[in-house]
Amino acid sequence: MNKNRLEAFSDGVLAIVITIMVLELRVPAEPSWHALLSVFPTFLSYLLSFVYVGIYWNNHHHMIHLADRVNGRILWANLHLLFWISLFPFSTRWMDESGFAEVPVLAYGFNLLCAAVAYYVLQQSLIRRQGRQGALAQAIGRDWKGKTSPLIYVAGLGLCFLHPLLAVAAYTVVAMIWLVPDRRVEHFVTRAHEDRSG
Amino acid sequence: MNKNRLEAFSDGVLAIVITIMVLELRVPAEPSWHALLSVFPTFLSYLLSFVYVGIYWNNHHHMIHLADRVNGRILWANLHLLFWISLFPFSTRWMDESGFAEVPVLAYGFNLLCAAVAYYVLQQSLIRRQGRQGALAQAIGRDWKGKTSPLIYVAGLGLCFLHPLLAVAAYTVVAMIWLVPDRRVEHFVTRAHEDRSG
Amino acid sequence: MNKNRLEAFSDGVLAIVITIMVLELRVPAEPSWHALLSVFPTFLSYLLSFVYVGIYWNNHHHMIHLADRVNGRILWANLHLLFWISLFPFSTRWMDESGFAEVPVLAYGFNLLCAAVAYYVLQQSLIRRQGRQGALAQAIGRDWKGKTSPLIYVAGLGLCFLHPLLAVAAYTVVAMIWLVPDRRVEHFVTRAHEDRSG
Amino acid sequence: MNKNRLEAFSDGVLAIVITIMVLELRVPAEPSWHALLSVFPTFLSYLLSFVYVGIYWNNHHHMIHLADRVNGRILWANLHLLFWISLFPFSTRWMDESGFAEVPVLAYGFNLLCAAVAYYVLQQSLIRRQGRQGALAQAIGRDWKGKTSPLIYVAGLGLCFLHPLLAVAAYTVVAMIWLVPDRRVEHFVTRAHEDRSG
């Protein structure tokens, strides 16, 4: 069973999630700078969710590239990940409509946490199939980003009881960690690719 | 006529159906746990439909993989299947908005039944084109899942007159049956793939 | 310039158009058979537009398969076709919301006519690039369907002034004409494919 | 790291953006010619945004075709471009709902400007990776279109203070400049393709 359709389907879902979020963006009530400014927090929450979907697409791209084949378990682990990502527009909208109130910000963070766990489960399924000596296991290495992120999410959930914006700050920190390019993985991807080509 | 675009188009439609359902999810009216809890049934119906689209994508993936070529009849049998699946967001929304009332739950089950019949028709068209000795016919074998599912749907439609939630339970049972991995088919897919590659 | 991305982009747009139309479907106001019956005309107009997009995808699939390469002119002729098809959800919705009133039914027919003309323009661009002796020109032959359809649309537009449902009948007749498989084209597609493969 | 998934994901996002804009189109309030005429400006703004997405898809298609490989920086430069394009439905809707008022027309132009800058950044990242002697750098040459467009956008933003429609005219001029086929680039694309094939 090859991985092309898994990639195509995931690309489709991620492309739709990242794009339909804009349908949720309410246009300013009046044609004024003031009204535009009032939707600025909405814009930022859209940007944060856009960046998160971008990060998942990027990492998914690298991870599947290094994998060999997929089986039924992996297809469902992938759908599980897509399920939590598909809820981003919903939790973003609630957080935004509530004006960053406590419960919706907690729900948004919980959604991010579930997606991170689902990503980890998918990654482990792929590694188990390929073996500990495979390209994926070696590229990921100790995976400090994957292990740190859930901890920061949980910290953010705790901070939310102090002030919801502290939680949003924690979620933004995780996004920043992933935005910084991970040279090690990319190096492995490039090498694995060259090994196959030549 | 090769099958790549059939796969690409089906992936596109299924990816959109699975993703736009989240647009239907109404955010809780207030930023409270109580309001979040009140949308929990909505969440469950979303999950059920998500799993159904996932099952169809999964099975479609395997089935087309084993098929050789497609013709005009098969393209339309495929569009027929996609038509019924594309109505899932509609019937999910109605069932959900009505609070799982009798008629919408019946309509949802009827939609599931039509999709199952359309899948069966597509499968038979593919088998007819490939022949009884083909990889697809052999992989499917006696197809007890495909034959049992419509019966459970019909039973669910009947149970709905007792209580709508009994029907929802029946629909969930069918999803469970398909979620359990079918080792036989996967075995065939793997073997057919290896036969071609080597 | 190869044609893969043209196919992928067109598949994407057509898959989205065919799927988002369901978002326009209003759920019945009450959970009753009576309310479900009242949305039946909506359902039929959705079905008609679904079949139309299916026909375009099917024909587009065949046509591009027989084409060799594409140039800038062809990319824009294709986008022109996609533009008119992308308006189907809009004109379907208006026709439906108005209860099949005269002006919206005319607008729907005009939309179908524009899509047919755009398809013809794309087809001619592809033939001009490949030459009169090319596989596409020969497969299409005298193209009686492509030439008859606009005439029936125009007749439908005229009949609309007698009664809108006569126009809808005319639009349905064109869909029927295309649904009937065109053995000649398929024969050519199969042959062209075999010539390339072996 | 190959470029197939970058193309697939970008195609997906652009196909969705170009298609969901139609969901924003409000159907005329009454089934009359008069009501249809009143949504004509809406139709034109939809057409303008459709053409813009078409231009970006077209240029993106050519640019990525000439590129060799992609890295993490390029993936993010591409996501940055997609972000601004994904906001087109939002800014189109606001401009349209306000009846082409000053601030929304400025916001629309600013969105176009950001997309143009993001495209330029992506192009430079691709050129840097491939080298000044690469196919892409040579095909683009002095890039007068890419350099003129931002100037016209800025001029449009200034003209908007005189009258918003002057700004819309400026945005339309830029679209026209790109719609006219650029023989030089296409020539290069064709040649590069032939060099690889044979």
mmCIF file of C-alpha atoms in Angstrom, chain C residues 36 47 84 178 183 192:
data_model
loop_
_atom_site.group_PDB
_atom_site.id
_atom_site.type_symbol
_atom_site.label_atom_id
_atom_site.label_comp_id
_atom_site.label_asym_id
_atom_site.label_seq_id
_atom_site.Cartn_x
_atom_site.Cartn_y
_atom_site.Cartn_z
ATOM 1 C CA LEU C 36 -38.760 17.227 4.200
ATOM 2 C CA LEU C 47 -29.192 16.983 -8.062
ATOM 3 C CA TRP C 84 -18.835 29.865 -15.120
ATOM 4 C CA TRP C 178 -24.630 13.897 -21.944
ATOM 5 C CA ARG C 183 -19.106 5.099 -27.067
ATOM 6 C CA ALA C 192 -5.065 6.413 -27.745
#
